[in-house]
XYZ file of C-alpha atoms in Angstrom:
768
model
C 60.912 116.782 109.540
C 59.534 113.390 110.521
C 62.195 110.672 111.064
C 61.344 107.230 109.775
C 60.756 104.723 112.568
C 63.650 102.549 111.383
C 66.094 105.437 111.971
C 64.934 106.102 115.487
C 67.291 104.588 118.094
C 64.742 105.173 120.843
C 62.415 102.544 119.336
C 62.886 98.826 119.942
C 65.025 97.149 117.365
C 62.240 94.794 116.254
C 59.984 97.772 115.524
C 62.682 99.608 113.547
C 63.480 96.492 111.471
C 59.810 95.799 110.646
C 59.441 99.399 109.464
C 62.566 99.137 107.325
C 61.575 95.792 105.794
C 58.218 97.234 104.763
C 60.033 99.851 102.711
C 62.524 97.504 100.993
C 62.222 95.841 97.587
C 62.981 92.132 97.163
C 66.313 93.092 95.534
C 67.242 95.278 98.562
C 66.269 92.541 101.048
C 68.139 89.943 99.074
C 71.255 92.138 99.033
C 71.393 91.848 102.832
C 71.803 88.087 102.578
C 75.269 87.724 101.092
C 78.847 88.937 101.470
C 81.316 90.061 98.915
C 84.996 89.010 98.967
C 86.690 91.865 97.235
C 90.240 91.107 96.151
C 89.847 87.323 96.389
C 89.415 86.502 92.660
C 90.354 83.173 91.082
C 94.018 84.138 90.534
C 94.674 85.392 94.048
C 95.763 82.108 95.657
C 93.354 79.830 97.460
C 92.603 80.578 101.152
C 89.300 78.609 101.078
C 88.181 75.287 99.545
C 87.547 75.456 95.830
C 87.858 79.291 95.874
C 89.264 79.339 92.350
C 86.172 77.561 91.026
C 83.533 79.496 92.959
C 84.809 83.047 93.257
C 83.585 85.570 90.699
C 84.525 89.223 91.118
C 81.219 91.099 90.960
C 80.412 94.359 89.304
C 81.028 96.329 92.489
C 79.311 99.615 91.575
C 76.229 97.890 90.266
C 76.044 95.488 93.145
C 76.053 98.000 95.965
C 73.182 100.072 94.650
C 70.887 97.616 96.458
C 73.115 97.476 99.610
C 75.367 94.714 100.915
C 74.991 92.244 103.760
C 78.754 91.609 104.596
C 82.236 92.480 103.654
C 84.484 89.447 103.691
C 87.961 89.597 105.142
C 89.208 93.060 104.195
C 92.241 92.462 106.380
C 92.579 88.697 106.071
C 93.175 88.357 102.344
C 96.330 90.290 101.643
C 99.019 92.089 103.827
C 97.865 95.579 104.687
C 99.017 97.836 107.565
C 96.452 98.113 110.296
C 95.858 101.844 110.148
C 95.747 101.838 106.297
C 93.410 98.912 106.341
C 91.023 100.428 108.816
C 90.856 103.643 106.826
C 90.291 101.737 103.601
C 87.477 99.678 105.204
C 85.877 102.902 106.416
C 86.033 104.378 102.919
C 84.466 101.239 101.485
C 81.656 101.400 104.042
C 81.009 105.047 103.155
C 80.706 103.940 99.516
C 78.341 101.231 100.281
C 76.138 103.408 102.470
C 76.094 106.171 99.833
C 75.149 103.826 97.092
C 71.949 102.376 98.565
C 68.890 104.421 99.284
C 68.699 103.523 102.965
C 72.369 104.287 103.685
C 72.909 100.822 105.267
C 76.582 99.736 105.644
C 77.841 96.200 105.393
C 78.771 94.090 108.462
C 82.476 93.352 108.236
C 83.760 89.894 109.274
C 87.184 88.374 109.857
C 88.689 85.128 111.071
C 89.924 85.235 114.633
C 90.704 81.685 115.489
C 94.025 82.374 117.095
C 94.008 86.132 117.059
C 92.767 88.626 114.461
C 93.916 87.114 111.081
C 95.465 90.357 109.845
C 98.988 91.415 109.001
C 100.794 92.596 112.041
C 98.225 91.250 114.511
C 99.014 89.345 117.668
C 99.315 85.600 116.957
C 98.005 83.792 119.973
C 98.210 80.092 120.737
C 95.818 77.941 118.769
C 92.577 76.628 120.416
C 94.159 73.260 121.218
C 96.498 75.177 123.429
C 93.580 76.960 125.063
C 92.261 73.513 126.006
C 95.647 72.546 127.429
C 95.610 75.565 129.711
C 92.342 74.355 131.444
C 91.927 78.098 132.209
C 88.717 79.551 130.817
C 89.138 82.824 132.624
C 92.461 83.512 130.831
C 90.831 82.426 127.463
C 88.079 84.980 128.120
C 90.742 87.725 128.570
C 92.310 86.645 125.293
C 88.922 86.826 123.601
C 88.220 90.304 124.906
C 91.564 91.543 123.732
C 91.116 90.118 120.320
C 87.577 91.562 120.193
C 88.873 95.048 121.026
C 91.450 94.716 118.269
C 88.789 93.744 115.779
C 86.508 96.645 116.852
C 89.376 99.139 116.603
C 89.808 98.246 112.964
C 86.114 98.466 112.101
C 85.279 94.746 112.163
C 81.876 93.573 113.572
C 81.912 89.744 113.420
C 84.515 87.161 114.281
C 84.400 83.672 112.697
C 85.390 81.832 115.879
C 85.582 79.738 118.015
C 85.665 76.203 116.596
C 83.584 73.964 118.926
C 84.094 70.686 117.089
C 85.015 67.890 119.467
C 88.020 65.814 118.241
C 86.926 62.348 117.279
C 89.964 61.281 115.176
C 93.287 63.009 115.648
C 94.384 62.314 112.117
C 91.944 65.133 111.042
C 93.903 68.186 109.807
C 91.880 70.666 111.788
C 92.561 69.198 115.244
C 94.712 72.224 115.921
C 91.626 74.478 115.584
C 89.686 72.513 118.187
C 89.855 72.793 121.937
C 90.065 69.046 122.597
C 88.410 65.647 122.697
C 86.010 66.207 125.593
C 82.687 68.153 125.162
C 82.794 69.671 128.648
C 86.266 71.013 128.165
C 85.396 72.304 124.721
C 82.145 73.867 125.906
C 83.448 75.661 128.935
C 86.642 77.014 127.297
C 84.775 77.830 124.109
C 82.030 79.720 126.038
C 84.768 81.741 127.774
C 86.255 82.821 124.456
C 82.770 83.688 123.118
C 82.091 85.701 126.255
C 85.329 87.612 125.718
C 84.638 88.443 122.085
C 81.029 89.429 122.769
C 82.140 91.691 125.712
C 83.993 93.809 123.174
C 80.928 94.088 120.984
C 82.008 91.512 118.368
C 79.489 88.994 117.023
C 81.078 85.631 117.833
C 80.373 82.931 115.300
C 80.276 79.256 116.461
C 81.603 76.758 114.079
C 81.175 74.243 112.531
C 77.530 73.398 113.258
C 77.464 70.451 113.506
C 79.462 67.150 113.199
C 82.269 68.432 111.051
C 85.018 66.752 113.195
C 83.312 63.403 112.909
C 84.069 63.032 109.176
C 84.740 59.454 108.065
C 88.420 58.520 107.937
C 89.367 61.931 109.306
C 89.172 63.352 105.742
C 88.237 67.004 105.446
C 84.574 67.425 104.385
C 84.012 63.612 104.251
C 80.564 62.374 105.148
C 79.666 62.087 108.840
C 78.435 58.676 109.913
C 77.882 59.454 113.628
C 74.652 58.314 115.209
C 71.988 60.596 116.532
C 73.102 59.883 120.156
C 76.727 60.779 119.449
C 75.528 64.082 117.860
C 73.321 64.799 120.840
C 75.757 63.874 123.639
C 79.170 64.683 122.213
C 78.789 67.116 119.297
C 76.045 69.502 120.266
C 76.657 70.309 124.015
C 79.638 72.701 123.385
C 77.442 74.747 121.056
C 74.622 74.816 123.591
C 76.932 75.983 126.334
C 78.478 78.682 124.205
C 75.106 80.040 123.226
C 73.668 79.968 126.728
C 76.697 81.141 128.684
C 78.784 82.980 126.087
C 75.959 84.717 124.371
C 77.117 84.006 120.768
C 75.029 85.855 118.178
C 75.939 83.807 115.132
C 76.458 80.174 114.068
C 78.206 78.844 110.978
C 76.682 75.799 109.231
C 79.181 73.000 108.617
C 80.270 71.792 105.279
C 79.622 68.171 106.096
C 76.657 65.942 105.565
C 75.323 63.612 108.343
C 73.419 60.516 107.297
C 73.001 61.996 103.848
C 71.802 65.427 104.892
C 74.213 68.351 104.511
C 74.159 70.755 107.389
C 73.358 73.686 105.156
C 70.200 71.956 104.046
C 69.197 70.521 107.402
C 66.080 72.232 108.818
C 66.021 69.860 111.725
C 69.455 71.074 112.795
C 69.449 74.806 111.869
C 65.798 75.461 112.767
C 64.570 72.608 114.884
C 67.489 72.264 117.221
C 69.095 75.707 117.054
C 66.075 77.924 117.069
C 63.061 76.018 118.296
C 64.743 73.909 120.966
C 67.501 76.299 122.098
C 65.797 79.611 121.413
C 68.613 81.042 119.232
C 67.677 84.386 117.642
C 70.866 85.375 115.878
C 72.129 84.736 112.336
C 73.237 81.532 110.704
C 75.988 82.022 108.149
C 77.247 79.635 105.562
C 80.762 78.307 105.684
C 82.641 79.637 102.658
C 80.857 78.406 99.548
C 78.714 76.077 101.568
C 75.497 77.125 99.817
C 77.116 76.516 96.426
C 78.339 73.147 97.570
C 74.734 71.975 97.835
C 74.828 72.105 94.008
C 78.488 71.318 93.153
C 79.547 68.846 95.837
C 76.510 67.406 97.579
C 74.444 67.452 94.376
C 71.167 68.184 96.154
C 70.281 70.980 93.754
C 70.444 71.278 90.004
C 71.054 75.001 89.843
C 72.025 78.009 92.027
C 68.411 78.991 92.728
C 67.722 75.422 93.919
C 70.714 75.553 96.303
C 69.648 78.925 97.634
C 66.099 77.619 98.238
C 67.322 74.625 100.188
C 69.681 76.691 102.345
C 67.185 79.432 103.091
C 64.524 76.988 103.965
C 66.802 75.133 106.292
C 67.800 78.342 108.085
C 71.043 79.675 106.397
C 70.529 83.520 106.576
C 73.812 84.683 104.953
C 75.845 83.310 102.079
C 79.523 83.625 102.506
C 82.155 84.548 101.436
C 80.794 86.101 98.277
C 77.646 86.307 96.286
C 76.801 83.243 94.229
C 73.489 81.626 94.906
C 71.738 84.354 97.034
C 72.211 87.009 94.302
C 70.466 87.149 90.920
C 69.605 83.416 90.847
C 67.641 83.709 94.092
C 66.005 87.028 93.082
C 64.932 85.617 89.792
C 63.479 82.487 91.506
C 61.473 84.660 93.907
C 60.057 86.697 91.028
C 59.224 83.489 89.195
C 57.459 82.037 92.239
C 59.962 79.222 92.753
C 61.075 80.521 96.127
C 58.695 82.113 98.648
C 59.540 85.758 99.395
C 58.714 85.006 103.072
C 62.020 83.117 103.244
C 63.971 86.173 102.179
C 62.004 88.284 104.659
C 62.795 85.873 107.493
C 66.535 85.893 106.833
C 66.659 89.672 106.125
C 64.853 90.348 109.343
C 67.567 88.438 111.323
C 70.394 90.214 109.447
C 68.963 93.657 109.951
C 68.182 93.067 113.607
C 71.828 92.280 114.064
C 72.883 95.346 112.167
C 70.458 97.412 114.294
C 71.920 96.025 117.549
C 75.437 96.973 116.243
C 74.356 100.567 115.586
C 74.672 100.300 111.806
C 71.189 101.670 111.281
C 71.650 104.716 113.533
C 71.744 108.198 112.194
C 75.088 108.958 114.044
C 76.825 105.808 112.630
C 80.380 106.468 111.426
C 82.899 103.828 110.137
C 86.170 105.672 110.816
C 88.328 104.250 113.600
C 88.026 106.114 116.970
C 91.764 106.153 117.488
C 95.144 104.683 116.447
C 94.974 101.036 115.405
C 97.653 98.849 116.883
C 97.006 95.148 116.387
C 99.961 93.827 118.377
C 100.028 96.026 121.518
C 102.071 95.124 124.543
C 99.039 93.919 126.417
C 98.294 91.542 123.527
C 101.792 90.095 123.667
C 101.617 89.782 127.380
C 98.400 87.768 127.122
C 99.876 85.631 124.414
C 102.811 84.854 126.653
C 100.619 83.964 129.593
C 98.486 81.609 127.601
C 101.507 80.021 125.937
C 103.198 79.377 129.269
C 100.022 77.868 130.808
C 99.569 75.614 127.764
C 102.939 73.901 127.625
C 102.617 70.326 128.815
C 105.399 68.410 130.468
C 104.532 64.846 129.419
C 107.659 62.935 130.733
C 110.542 63.855 133.075
C 111.423 60.446 134.586
C 114.874 61.245 135.960
C 114.396 65.012 136.568
C 116.516 65.999 133.594
C 114.357 69.189 133.396
C 114.878 72.007 134.215
C 118.148 72.096 132.232
C 121.290 72.641 134.349
C 122.893 76.159 133.793
C 126.051 76.176 131.838
C 125.285 72.859 130.055
C 126.497 71.975 126.587
C 123.198 71.756 124.734
C 122.766 70.446 121.164
C 119.591 71.939 119.739
C 118.439 69.844 116.788
C 115.393 69.622 114.559
C 113.396 71.380 111.806
C 111.235 73.289 114.204
C 113.926 74.807 116.367
C 114.898 77.785 114.224
C 111.734 78.451 112.201
C 109.390 81.221 113.518
C 106.413 79.628 111.719
C 106.800 76.543 113.969
C 104.884 78.563 116.548
C 101.776 79.279 114.336
C 98.686 77.446 113.305
C 97.143 77.498 109.894
C 94.749 80.357 110.697
C 97.555 82.756 111.681
C 98.116 85.358 109.050
C 101.725 84.400 108.293
C 100.729 80.779 107.686
C 97.295 81.429 106.144
C 97.958 84.292 103.728
C 101.621 85.118 103.399
C 102.475 82.021 101.407
C 100.689 83.870 98.564
C 102.877 86.917 99.172
C 106.507 85.643 99.031
C 109.062 87.998 100.472
C 106.566 89.839 102.718
C 107.792 89.862 106.328
C 105.658 88.291 109.032
C 104.688 91.673 110.469
C 105.300 90.530 114.083
C 108.266 89.390 116.060
C 108.203 85.592 116.606
C 111.233 84.367 118.646
C 112.181 80.834 117.742
C 112.958 78.081 120.266
C 116.637 78.440 119.504
C 116.641 82.211 119.858
C 114.626 81.989 123.126
C 116.933 79.317 124.552
C 119.955 81.498 123.867
C 118.336 84.356 125.648
C 117.082 82.172 128.453
C 120.361 80.277 129.145
C 123.132 82.785 128.325
C 125.789 80.604 130.052
C 124.932 77.443 128.211
C 127.036 76.353 125.162
C 124.476 75.911 122.432
C 124.996 74.276 118.962
C 122.405 73.907 116.366
C 121.780 71.442 113.427
C 118.425 71.126 111.544
C 118.892 67.523 110.947
C 116.048 67.169 108.438
C 113.030 68.994 107.012
C 109.476 68.704 108.403
C 107.956 66.425 105.753
C 110.478 65.401 103.179
C 112.587 62.164 103.062
C 116.045 63.820 102.988
C 118.208 62.439 105.810
C 121.464 64.043 104.659
C 121.501 66.316 107.682
C 121.398 63.428 110.222
C 125.183 63.185 110.438
C 125.707 66.774 111.603
C 122.790 66.516 114.032
C 124.170 63.235 115.514
C 127.692 64.732 115.830
C 126.244 67.699 117.698
C 124.238 65.600 120.099
C 127.222 63.129 120.744
C 129.341 66.060 121.903
C 126.774 67.635 124.187
C 125.527 67.077 127.768
C 121.959 67.087 126.617
C 120.171 67.186 123.169
C 117.013 69.251 122.741
C 115.195 67.822 119.751
C 112.581 70.241 118.479
C 110.245 68.364 116.085
C 106.713 68.720 114.812
C 104.360 70.126 112.269
C 104.268 72.842 109.610
C 100.861 74.473 109.500
C 99.277 75.043 106.145
C 96.140 74.730 103.992
C 94.979 71.975 101.648
C 98.018 69.820 101.573
C 100.637 72.613 101.873
C 101.316 71.642 105.500
C 101.348 68.707 107.786
C 98.619 70.199 109.962
C 95.731 72.519 109.227
C 92.580 72.639 107.009
C 92.808 70.002 104.301
C 96.059 68.597 105.779
C 94.766 65.229 107.083
C 97.197 62.523 108.121
C 97.204 58.891 107.021
C 98.493 57.836 110.414
C 100.016 59.415 113.507
C 103.731 58.952 112.755
C 105.859 62.072 113.130
C 105.941 63.692 109.605
C 108.721 62.974 107.222
C 111.923 61.299 108.620
C 111.609 63.120 111.995
C 111.006 59.799 113.795
C 114.194 58.398 112.258
C 116.137 61.477 113.312
C 114.934 61.065 116.840
C 116.093 57.395 116.801
C 119.448 58.470 115.654
C 119.754 61.060 118.381
C 118.699 58.621 121.161
C 121.297 56.136 119.858
C 124.100 58.594 120.739
C 123.509 57.939 124.373
C 123.168 61.680 125.171
C 119.949 62.321 127.055
C 117.330 63.676 124.670
C 114.657 66.162 125.576
C 111.860 65.898 122.922
C 110.050 69.248 122.314
C 107.049 68.894 120.093
C 105.458 71.856 118.249
C 102.369 70.255 116.644
C 98.720 70.777 115.749
C 97.699 67.249 116.747
C 99.073 64.514 119.046
C 101.553 62.089 117.495
C 102.234 58.498 118.537
C 105.242 58.416 120.897
C 105.191 54.692 122.101
C 108.184 53.937 119.962
C 110.319 56.007 122.408
C 108.671 54.971 125.617
C 111.334 54.831 128.322
C 114.049 56.120 125.982
C 113.817 59.868 126.335
C 115.120 62.126 129.046
C 111.960 64.304 128.885
C 109.058 65.149 126.638
C 107.506 68.601 126.353
C 104.441 69.173 124.165
C 103.376 72.608 122.782
C 100.364 72.922 120.488
C 101.301 75.829 118.127
C 101.761 78.279 121.080
C 101.809 81.567 119.146
C 104.248 84.393 118.766
C 105.366 84.113 122.404
C 105.646 80.347 122.293
C 109.429 80.281 121.858
C 110.121 82.122 125.155
C 107.360 80.066 126.867
C 108.931 76.803 125.859
C 112.440 78.078 126.720
C 111.078 79.112 130.126
C 109.810 75.601 130.781
C 113.149 74.023 129.713
C 115.129 76.443 131.947
C 112.831 76.161 134.888
C 111.693 79.843 134.860
C 108.236 78.587 134.030
C 106.757 75.774 135.998
C 104.723 73.709 133.448
C 100.989 73.408 134.175
C 99.378 72.478 130.845
C 97.281 69.275 130.623
C 96.476 67.184 127.674
C 93.241 68.197 125.823
C 93.726 65.177 123.634
C 95.174 61.754 124.362
C 98.605 60.941 123.087
C 98.500 57.552 121.213
C 100.962 54.719 121.730
C 101.008 53.409 118.199
C 100.940 55.251 114.899
C 97.692 53.584 113.767
C 96.251 55.685 116.618
C 93.270 53.356 116.789
C 91.260 56.517 115.995
C 90.322 56.976 119.555
C 89.354 59.410 122.222
C 88.996 58.615 125.856
C 85.194 58.827 125.678
C 84.719 55.041 125.216
C 82.116 52.546 126.473
C 83.508 49.255 127.818
C 83.859 47.561 124.434
C 85.784 50.642 123.141
C 88.553 49.895 125.778
C 91.280 47.312 125.803
C 90.082 43.839 126.260
C 90.266 40.161 125.275
C 87.796 40.612 122.367
C 90.521 42.131 120.158
C 94.243 41.942 119.655
C 94.490 45.704 119.255
C 94.984 47.764 122.417
C 93.886 51.400 121.983
C 95.110 52.546 125.442
C 96.978 55.791 124.985
C 100.513 56.409 126.019
C 99.511 59.593 127.841
C 95.801 60.050 128.785
C 93.470 62.977 128.431
C 94.139 65.505 131.310
C 97.771 64.318 131.879
C 100.547 66.822 132.636
C 103.478 67.058 135.083
C 104.962 69.792 137.192
C 108.278 70.729 138.749
C 106.643 70.803 142.150
C 104.462 68.229 144.002
C 100.941 68.364 145.254
C 99.208 66.513 148.052
C 95.393 65.911 147.824
C 93.742 65.307 151.208
C 90.538 65.753 153.253
C 88.137 64.369 150.642
C 84.645 65.089 151.655
C 81.046 64.785 150.406
C 77.807 66.294 151.598
C 75.716 63.144 151.494
C 75.469 59.717 149.961
C 72.486 60.307 147.785
C 70.372 62.928 146.078
C 67.346 63.082 143.745
C 67.410 62.910 140.044
C 66.904 66.665 140.282
C 69.272 67.269 143.147
C 72.830 68.432 143.655
C 75.803 67.065 145.514
C 79.075 68.717 146.822
C 82.362 67.014 146.690
C 85.414 68.607 148.264
C 89.221 68.124 148.279
C 92.144 70.039 149.713
C 95.163 70.520 147.505
C 98.536 71.552 148.984
C 101.695 72.487 147.181
C 104.257 70.255 148.992
C 107.193 71.331 146.841
C 109.620 74.251 147.048
C 108.290 76.339 144.178
C 105.009 77.855 143.002
C 102.895 75.790 140.665
C 99.433 75.068 139.337
C 97.478 71.897 139.789
C 94.405 71.020 137.704
C 91.821 69.051 139.654
C 89.558 67.090 137.457
C 86.165 65.493 138.295
C 85.065 62.584 136.247
C 81.680 60.650 136.199
C 81.414 56.827 135.972
C 77.943 55.430 135.402
C 78.036 51.698 136.099
C 74.659 50.775 134.756
C 72.522 52.733 132.328
C 69.810 52.122 129.724
C 72.266 52.841 126.887
C 75.974 52.299 126.809
C 77.919 55.186 128.400
C 81.522 56.287 128.340
C 83.495 54.527 131.017
C 84.330 58.002 132.348
C 83.829 61.539 131.231
C 84.893 64.928 132.502
C 82.130 66.797 134.378
C 84.138 69.437 136.233
C 87.677 70.810 136.648
C 89.456 73.625 138.519
C 92.909 75.006 137.908
C 94.437 76.210 141.191
C 97.730 78.133 141.565
C 99.563 77.574 144.883
C 102.688 79.007 146.435
C 105.064 76.514 148.223
C 103.204 75.179 151.292
C 99.966 76.852 150.321
C 96.681 74.902 150.337
C 93.267 75.497 148.902
C 89.912 73.787 149.515
C 88.053 73.042 146.243
C 84.339 72.331 146.171
C 82.576 70.909 143.176
C 78.775 71.362 142.984
C 77.687 68.398 141.012
C 74.122 68.593 139.734
C 72.283 65.460 138.635
C 71.694 67.113 135.258
C 75.358 66.559 134.576
C 74.638 62.814 134.522
C 72.036 63.223 131.837
C 72.244 61.509 128.440
C 70.134 60.708 125.436
C 68.090 57.682 126.329
C 66.535 54.869 124.171
C 63.581 57.039 123.234
C 65.862 59.875 121.854
C 65.220 62.347 124.641
C 67.662 63.503 127.307
C 67.075 61.958 130.752
C 68.509 61.565 134.156
C 68.184 58.056 135.474
C 68.030 56.955 139.082
C 70.785 54.597 140.340
C 74.337 54.369 141.428
C 77.068 56.707 140.153
C 80.792 57.187 140.899
C 82.458 60.671 141.028
C 86.167 60.291 140.585
C 88.745 62.994 141.410
C 92.100 62.899 139.805
C 94.901 64.738 137.968
C 93.994 62.955 134.715
C 91.390 60.670 133.213
C 93.587 57.648 133.989
C 94.603 58.432 137.571
C 92.007 58.400 140.373
C 92.856 59.953 143.706
C 89.443 59.606 145.251
C 86.030 58.005 144.417
C 82.698 58.971 145.896
C 79.730 56.699 145.378
C 76.459 58.592 144.833
C 73.017 57.221 144.444
C 70.433 59.221 142.515
C 66.872 58.616 143.723
C 63.385 59.253 142.354
C 61.891 58.881 138.909
C 63.518 59.027 135.512
C 63.501 62.709 134.708
C 63.421 64.287 131.223
C 65.663 67.342 130.981
C 65.708 70.046 128.274
C 67.849 73.054 127.224
C 67.327 74.726 130.654
C 69.222 71.953 132.421
C 72.358 72.669 134.380
C 75.389 72.466 131.985
C 78.283 73.356 134.209
C 79.712 71.994 137.488
C 80.148 74.957 139.710
C 83.411 75.243 141.725
C 84.499 77.358 144.663
C 88.050 77.681 145.918
C 88.746 78.762 149.519
C 91.842 78.893 151.711
C 92.697 75.826 153.699
C 94.700 75.463 156.861
């Protein structure tokens, strides 16, 4: 019996796919270009924008006779036990394969922004906390662990990470981002991608591109960023994650830039992504993004028109469920309105990915290989490590922290005793369980209050909630104030409630009018400070909030960005001193609630000056974070005073732990370009290294700065390196410089492309 070429694993994937395509009808090819969201009908509670208007439950048995491209969120739509869910997914895959004449299963995708979004799966810190760790290696471990969990359940593709760079902290999805600096976002994001991909999961970069630059920080609002901002701030993290992380999928953003929605932008999805960067994977639509070309952007008059626009631009797969890419597209192809070649192009990419995943092989089987445990001990241990590294000590002026053993501690605030205070909006308990009242979280999530009781057994703890997260009820103030007045120290645990589309104070569709603490939490904090008892402010948030109102009035300030299921013990460990804080700010903390929608990447006229009465200078700058130990930076050195516009340059520093306990320092390298042909940020991050040191221990850190890292988009719209003077500044934050090296680049202006050096290499060696 002769085996068809497409079934032969010994042949190259491209050969197999061409053979398969030649045998498929237009209906069979089109079926590979959409997903189906079974169980997410209009009355199931919205977990995606406009889901109720755009979800139609298809005739399942009729649909799968032609095959199916993707299965949408089998685990992430309703609570289902891991083992049962994996078996059910396998049975569904068997049905899909049996129903179509080629036996091709679907590719199953899930969200994995802060862990596998499934009931009972480990809830890790949110990406903003990844950025706070400044530890790509640990983030890669987390990505690999999440990837193994996904694979164990039969999932092939993870819709993460978010590589949007924060441009306005009022945006609801700040918690999903890694920070406000493209180098930090790119390096940490690429590490997560590498972890997912190492486990065989197709990582999906989102949201491509410009989503976080929406006007007024409103979700899905138009993007009015210029071409240079897109090229120099928005796109580099995606480029780094593709080149270094090896991501095999990209998600088109909802937003429009200068009137062109991303899902209809061939210059972006084909010109930049494929022709310039050489991407060969799949582009998937954000949920209902193809349909939005008709209903929201009004670029198309019908579903077939929306499908044509998206396919032509380069969107290969419609998610989450069939709408435009089903019958409307097929009818348009048969009528000659849409070229069949567009379907062939997209189907080829989809089938190549399925081939690479083994879904076309004769020995494919969907059943799980072993027991499915989505919250194993090693997962919780990684969640704890990342949570501990991400906690940021912002202020500790008089050394109030660590807390003294045996103290009388008044714990106050709406986030102190709520497990959900630890979780971002894409965690399963916050994302899905609101639609299933009474269902337990499925994982153990110690609160700050519980963790403090365990951490400080000799302390005398009292608790009062004080107020809610976002309401105006201040009737609980009196009990909270009385508790604080009778204590040695007050720990005020304030912050956000993650949710979706206005059901939270942080999360998708939960944009903020300003950066005041939600509800009456600011007034509660005022009342606590007025007691005279030292107040330790602990923030559990998805974005930075303005803290200038309490400058100089607090005993200490600790920031946690939704630190996951082990966040309570991590925060309690920092308060007790068991954990030496080492997190650094991935976003600036504003002084005033207007926030002056601002990031540190500002040219001179974006900084404070006499031309405006408004001062945007943050209270705490990007990169800031304190420790319970001290570090000395010495022996600054540089290889030479100049290099070519294609050269490299080494800068070194020795860091010694001069305190009496182990700790981690984050050495940051910033670039200042005094004169350039277009305005440049006053400083920007081009390298960093986290280094852990025992008491008295020293390490020598060398940064290999390449001239490509000074490149930018010039007047002509191409990326260049210009000759001239530069300054390389070493410091523990963007606002504190410990050493400056002046470097001159010599030679001609040099145009650079996608093969340029994207990362500043670092080496760490022992020092005497």
